[in-house]
Amino acid sequence: MSQRLRIALTKGRLQEQSVAMFESAGLDCTPIHHPGRRLIHALPNYPMDAVLAKAPDVITYVEHGVCDLGIVGKDTILEHGGSFYEVLDLGFGKCRFALAVPEGRDFYASYHSRTIASKYPEVTKRFFRDKGMDVDIIKIEGSVELAPILGLADGIVDIVETGATLKANGLTPIETVAEVSARLIVNTASMKLHKGQIEDFIARCAGETRKAP
Ligand code: PRP
């Protein structure tokens, strides 16, 4: 029996590209374009309801099974972890995690202890642990580029897309920590319970991913 699936989409940067992918896969997304005050959007021509959420909440909803599927950046997956299937690299939302320091600064030159600011303390911790380097990590909630300017940190680990924000703030990326893009994730129980339906949806998304340049 066909039942409606529920998918959580990450609000903001990934939202537009997720909806564009759905539409080119033939899903009518009119309710998402005209949400009003509704928080759950029933797609008229496909048995699926969509909710929009902040990235970490997408993972929470999928892990708890209140959403069968989710679209979320690999950055959030790397930071939060969690128990779900990551079934597809959707190929959009491409950027990278980079270690960036003030221009002209030789980050590795001295043995003094270093402080790194990041919105992603877990990713930062793993990166330096793998290097065998002991650093102090300070969690910042946004505009991390400010931390070295204010003298709070020697460097930052952050998302770099075009590099414009780093450049405008006198910072330069010196190492890539990880590549990032949007991923389709699936609740483990839903994958068993609604296998056919979920496979149909994955195949539609995969078809669009192959068409992308
Ligand atoms: C991200 C990231 C950088 C910027 C990088 O911030 O934290 O600040 O984008 O993009 P660029 O390389 O193209 O300049 P976001 O816009 O998500 O806002 P936030 O700092 O409030 O998280």
Short mmCIF file of C-alpha atoms and ligand atoms in Angstrom, two decimals:
data_model
loop_
_atom_site.label_atom_id
_atom_site.label_comp_id
_atom_site.label_asym_id
_atom_site.label_seq_id
_atom_site.Cartn_x
_atom_site.Cartn_y
_atom_site.Cartn_z
CA MET A 1 0.00 0.00 0.00
CA SER A 2 1.34 3.41 -0.95
CA GLN A 3 1.70 5.75 2.00
CA ARG A 4 2.81 9.39 2.00
CA LEU A 5 6.50 9.81 2.70
CA ARG A 6 7.72 12.81 4.65
CA ILE A 7 10.91 14.64 3.73
CA ALA A 8 12.77 17.38 5.66
CA LEU A 9 14.51 19.98 3.50
CA THR A 10 17.23 22.28 4.81
CA LYS A 11 16.08 25.90 4.76
CA GLY A 12 18.21 28.54 3.11
CA ARG A 13 21.03 27.83 0.67
CA LEU A 14 20.01 24.24 -0.11
CA GLN A 15 16.27 24.88 -0.26
CA GLU A 16 16.14 26.43 -3.73
CA GLN A 17 18.31 23.75 -5.29
CA SER A 18 16.40 20.94 -3.57
CA VAL A 19 13.11 22.29 -4.93
CA ALA A 20 14.63 22.78 -8.41
CA MET A 21 15.76 19.13 -8.37
CA PHE A 22 12.26 17.97 -7.30
CA GLU A 23 10.65 19.99 -10.08
CA SER A 24 12.90 18.70 -12.80
CA ALA A 25 12.15 15.18 -11.49
CA GLY A 26 8.46 15.94 -12.13
CA LEU A 27 7.29 16.80 -8.58
CA ASP A 28 4.89 19.74 -8.34
CA CYS A 29 6.31 22.01 -5.61
CA THR A 30 3.70 24.80 -5.77
CA PRO A 31 2.85 24.46 -2.02
CA ILE A 32 6.51 25.04 -1.10
CA HIS A 33 6.62 28.18 -3.25
CA HIS A 34 3.48 29.53 -1.56
CA PRO A 35 3.78 28.29 2.02
CA GLY A 36 1.67 30.89 3.84
CA ARG A 37 1.88 29.91 7.50
CA ARG A 38 1.72 26.18 6.86
CA LEU A 39 4.75 24.20 7.96
CA ILE A 40 3.96 20.94 6.17
CA HIS A 41 3.57 21.06 2.41
CA ALA A 42 1.71 18.24 0.64
CA LEU A 43 3.02 17.74 -2.89
CA PRO A 44 -0.02 17.44 -5.16
CA ASN A 45 1.29 14.91 -7.69
CA TYR A 46 3.55 12.67 -5.59
CA PRO A 47 2.85 10.87 -2.29
CA MET A 48 5.19 13.08 -0.29
CA ASP A 49 4.93 15.87 2.30
CA ALA A 50 7.81 18.32 2.77
CA VAL A 51 8.86 20.25 5.86
CA LEU A 52 11.53 22.96 5.95
CA ALA A 53 13.95 22.92 8.85
CA LYS A 54 17.34 24.11 10.03
CA ALA A 55 20.11 21.72 9.03
CA PRO A 56 20.70 20.03 12.43
CA ASP A 57 16.93 19.61 12.86
CA VAL A 58 16.74 17.76 9.52
CA ILE A 59 19.05 15.13 11.03
CA THR A 60 17.04 15.03 14.28
CA TYR A 61 13.74 14.50 12.43
CA VAL A 62 15.18 11.75 10.23
CA GLU A 63 16.94 9.99 13.13
CA HIS A 64 13.73 9.94 15.15
CA GLY A 65 11.75 8.69 12.17
CA VAL A 66 9.25 11.56 12.11
CA CYS A 67 10.63 12.27 8.63
CA ASP A 68 11.49 9.34 6.37
CA LEU A 69 14.00 11.31 4.32
CA GLY A 70 16.07 14.48 4.53
CA ILE A 71 18.27 16.71 2.44
CA VAL A 72 21.16 18.15 4.40
CA GLY A 73 24.74 19.30 3.83
CA LYS A 74 27.65 16.97 4.48
CA ASP A 75 28.99 19.73 6.77
CA THR A 76 26.11 19.15 9.21
CA ILE A 77 26.45 15.36 8.89
CA LEU A 78 30.18 15.54 9.69
CA GLU A 79 29.58 17.79 12.69
CA HIS A 80 26.53 16.06 14.20
CA GLY A 81 26.90 12.45 13.08
CA GLY A 82 23.84 10.32 13.74
CA SER A 83 22.24 7.06 12.80
CA PHE A 84 20.66 7.07 9.33
CA TYR A 85 21.52 5.99 5.78
CA GLU A 86 23.32 8.54 3.61
CA VAL A 87 22.14 7.29 0.23
CA LEU A 88 23.06 9.92 -2.35
CA ASP A 89 25.46 12.77 -3.00
CA LEU A 90 23.09 15.21 -4.71
CA GLY A 91 25.92 17.16 -6.34
CA PHE A 92 24.70 20.63 -5.38
CA GLY A 93 25.58 22.86 -2.42
CA LYS A 94 29.22 22.19 -3.17
CA CYS A 95 31.75 23.88 -0.92
CA ARG A 96 34.53 22.79 1.41
CA PHE A 97 35.64 23.03 4.99
CA ALA A 98 38.94 24.90 5.10
CA LEU A 99 41.48 25.95 7.70
CA ALA A 100 42.08 29.66 7.13
CA VAL A 101 44.53 32.03 8.78
CA PRO A 102 45.38 35.74 8.51
CA GLU A 103 47.23 36.42 5.22
CA GLY A 104 51.00 36.13 5.56
CA ARG A 105 50.82 34.20 8.86
CA ASP A 106 52.82 30.93 8.99
CA PHE A 107 50.37 28.91 11.06
CA TYR A 108 52.70 25.94 11.55
CA ALA A 109 55.88 27.98 12.20
CA SER A 110 56.02 27.99 15.99
CA TYR A 111 55.37 25.54 18.77
CA HIS A 112 53.16 27.84 20.83
CA SER A 113 49.62 26.57 21.38
CA ARG A 114 47.05 27.72 18.86
CA THR A 115 43.43 28.67 19.14
CA ILE A 116 40.92 27.91 16.40
CA ALA A 117 37.43 29.38 16.14
CA SER A 118 34.69 27.44 14.38
CA LYS A 119 30.99 26.81 14.13
CA TYR A 120 32.05 23.19 13.69
CA PRO A 121 34.04 22.17 16.82
CA GLU A 122 33.73 18.41 16.21
CA VAL A 123 35.04 18.64 12.63
CA THR A 124 37.84 20.90 13.86
CA LYS A 125 38.72 18.57 16.75
CA ARG A 126 38.97 15.52 14.44
CA PHE A 127 41.04 17.41 11.87
CA PHE A 128 43.71 18.45 14.37
CA ARG A 129 43.59 15.15 16.27
CA ASP A 130 44.38 13.34 13.00
CA LYS A 131 47.37 15.67 12.58
CA GLY A 132 48.48 14.96 16.15
CA MET A 133 48.15 18.66 16.99
CA ASP A 134 46.74 19.93 20.25
CA VAL A 135 44.70 23.11 19.69
CA ASP A 136 42.20 25.07 21.73
CA ILE A 137 38.85 25.26 20.00
CA ILE A 138 36.35 28.06 20.59
CA LYS A 139 32.79 27.58 19.32
CA ILE A 140 31.39 30.60 17.48
CA GLU A 141 27.81 30.72 16.17
CA GLY A 142 28.27 32.87 13.05
CA SER A 143 30.61 35.21 11.13
CA VAL A 144 33.57 33.19 12.38
CA GLU A 145 35.90 35.35 10.26
CA LEU A 146 35.65 37.96 13.03
CA ALA A 147 37.50 35.81 15.57
CA PRO A 148 41.04 36.25 14.14
CA ILE A 149 40.35 39.93 13.40
CA LEU A 150 39.38 40.49 17.03
CA GLY A 151 42.41 38.56 18.22
CA LEU A 152 40.38 35.69 19.68
CA ALA A 153 41.87 32.98 17.45
CA ASP A 154 44.91 32.18 15.31
CA GLY A 155 42.72 30.70 12.60
CA ILE A 156 39.29 29.37 11.71
CA VAL A 157 37.78 26.20 10.31
CA ASP A 158 34.78 27.19 8.24
CA ILE A 159 32.77 26.64 5.09
CA VAL A 160 34.34 28.20 2.00
CA GLU A 161 32.27 28.48 -1.15
CA THR A 162 33.64 31.28 -3.36
CA GLY A 163 36.35 32.40 -0.92
CA ALA A 164 35.03 35.97 -1.07
CA THR A 165 34.26 36.23 2.67
CA LEU A 166 37.75 35.06 3.65
CA LYS A 167 39.41 37.47 1.19
CA ALA A 168 37.30 40.42 2.32
CA ASN A 169 38.47 39.78 5.89
CA GLY A 170 42.20 39.32 5.21
CA LEU A 171 42.15 35.54 5.64
CA THR A 172 43.58 32.89 3.38
CA PRO A 173 42.71 29.17 3.22
CA ILE A 174 45.78 27.01 3.87
CA GLU A 175 44.26 23.51 3.99
CA THR A 176 41.10 21.71 2.92
CA VAL A 177 39.53 19.84 5.83
CA ALA A 178 36.71 18.11 3.87
CA GLU A 179 34.65 18.46 0.72
CA VAL A 180 30.98 19.26 1.27
CA SER A 181 27.78 18.87 -0.79
CA ALA A 182 24.09 18.15 -0.20
CA ARG A 183 23.20 14.57 0.72
CA LEU A 184 19.96 12.59 0.70
CA ILE A 185 19.52 10.76 4.00
CA VAL A 186 16.99 8.08 4.97
CA ASN A 187 15.66 6.84 8.29
CA THR A 188 16.81 3.24 8.80
CA ALA A 189 13.37 1.83 9.67
CA SER A 190 11.63 3.75 6.83
CA MET A 191 14.10 2.21 4.40
CA LYS A 192 12.75 -1.24 5.31
CA LEU A 193 9.08 -0.30 5.73
CA HIS A 194 8.73 1.78 2.55
CA LYS A 195 11.51 0.24 0.48
CA GLY A 196 9.78 0.44 -2.91
CA GLN A 197 8.60 4.02 -2.49
CA ILE A 198 11.93 5.22 -1.16
CA GLU A 199 13.82 3.47 -3.94
CA ASP A 200 11.56 5.18 -6.48
CA PHE A 201 12.37 8.56 -4.94
CA ILE A 202 16.12 7.84 -4.76
CA ALA A 203 16.06 6.80 -8.43
CA ARG A 204 14.33 10.08 -9.40
CA CYS A 205 16.93 12.12 -7.50
CA ALA A 206 19.79 10.03 -8.90
CA GLY A 207 18.46 10.64 -12.42
CA GLU A 208 18.58 14.40 -11.81
CA THR A 209 22.05 14.15 -10.26
CA ARG A 210 23.33 12.43 -13.43
CA LYS A 211 21.83 15.21 -15.61
CA ALA A 212 23.56 17.97 -13.60
CA PRO A 213 26.66 19.52 -15.25
C1 PRP B 1 29.14 30.76 5.27
C2 PRP B 1 30.51 30.61 5.88
C3 PRP B 1 31.23 31.84 5.37
C4 PRP B 1 30.61 32.06 4.01
C5 PRP B 1 31.53 31.53 2.93
O1 PRP B 1 28.39 31.59 6.08
O2 PRP B 1 30.44 30.56 7.29
O3 PRP B 1 31.02 32.94 6.23
O4 PRP B 1 29.37 31.33 3.99
O5 PRP B 1 31.05 31.78 1.63
P1 PRP B 1 32.02 32.37 0.51
O6 PRP B 1 33.28 31.53 0.47
O7 PRP B 1 31.24 32.23 -0.78
O8 PRP B 1 32.31 33.80 0.82
P2 PRP B 1 26.82 31.75 5.93
O9 PRP B 1 26.48 32.64 4.79
O10 PRP B 1 26.20 30.38 5.87
O11 PRP B 1 26.41 32.56 7.24
P3 PRP B 1 26.88 32.42 8.77
O12 PRP B 1 28.27 32.96 8.87
O13 PRP B 1 25.89 33.23 9.52
O14 PRP B 1 26.80 30.96 9.10
#
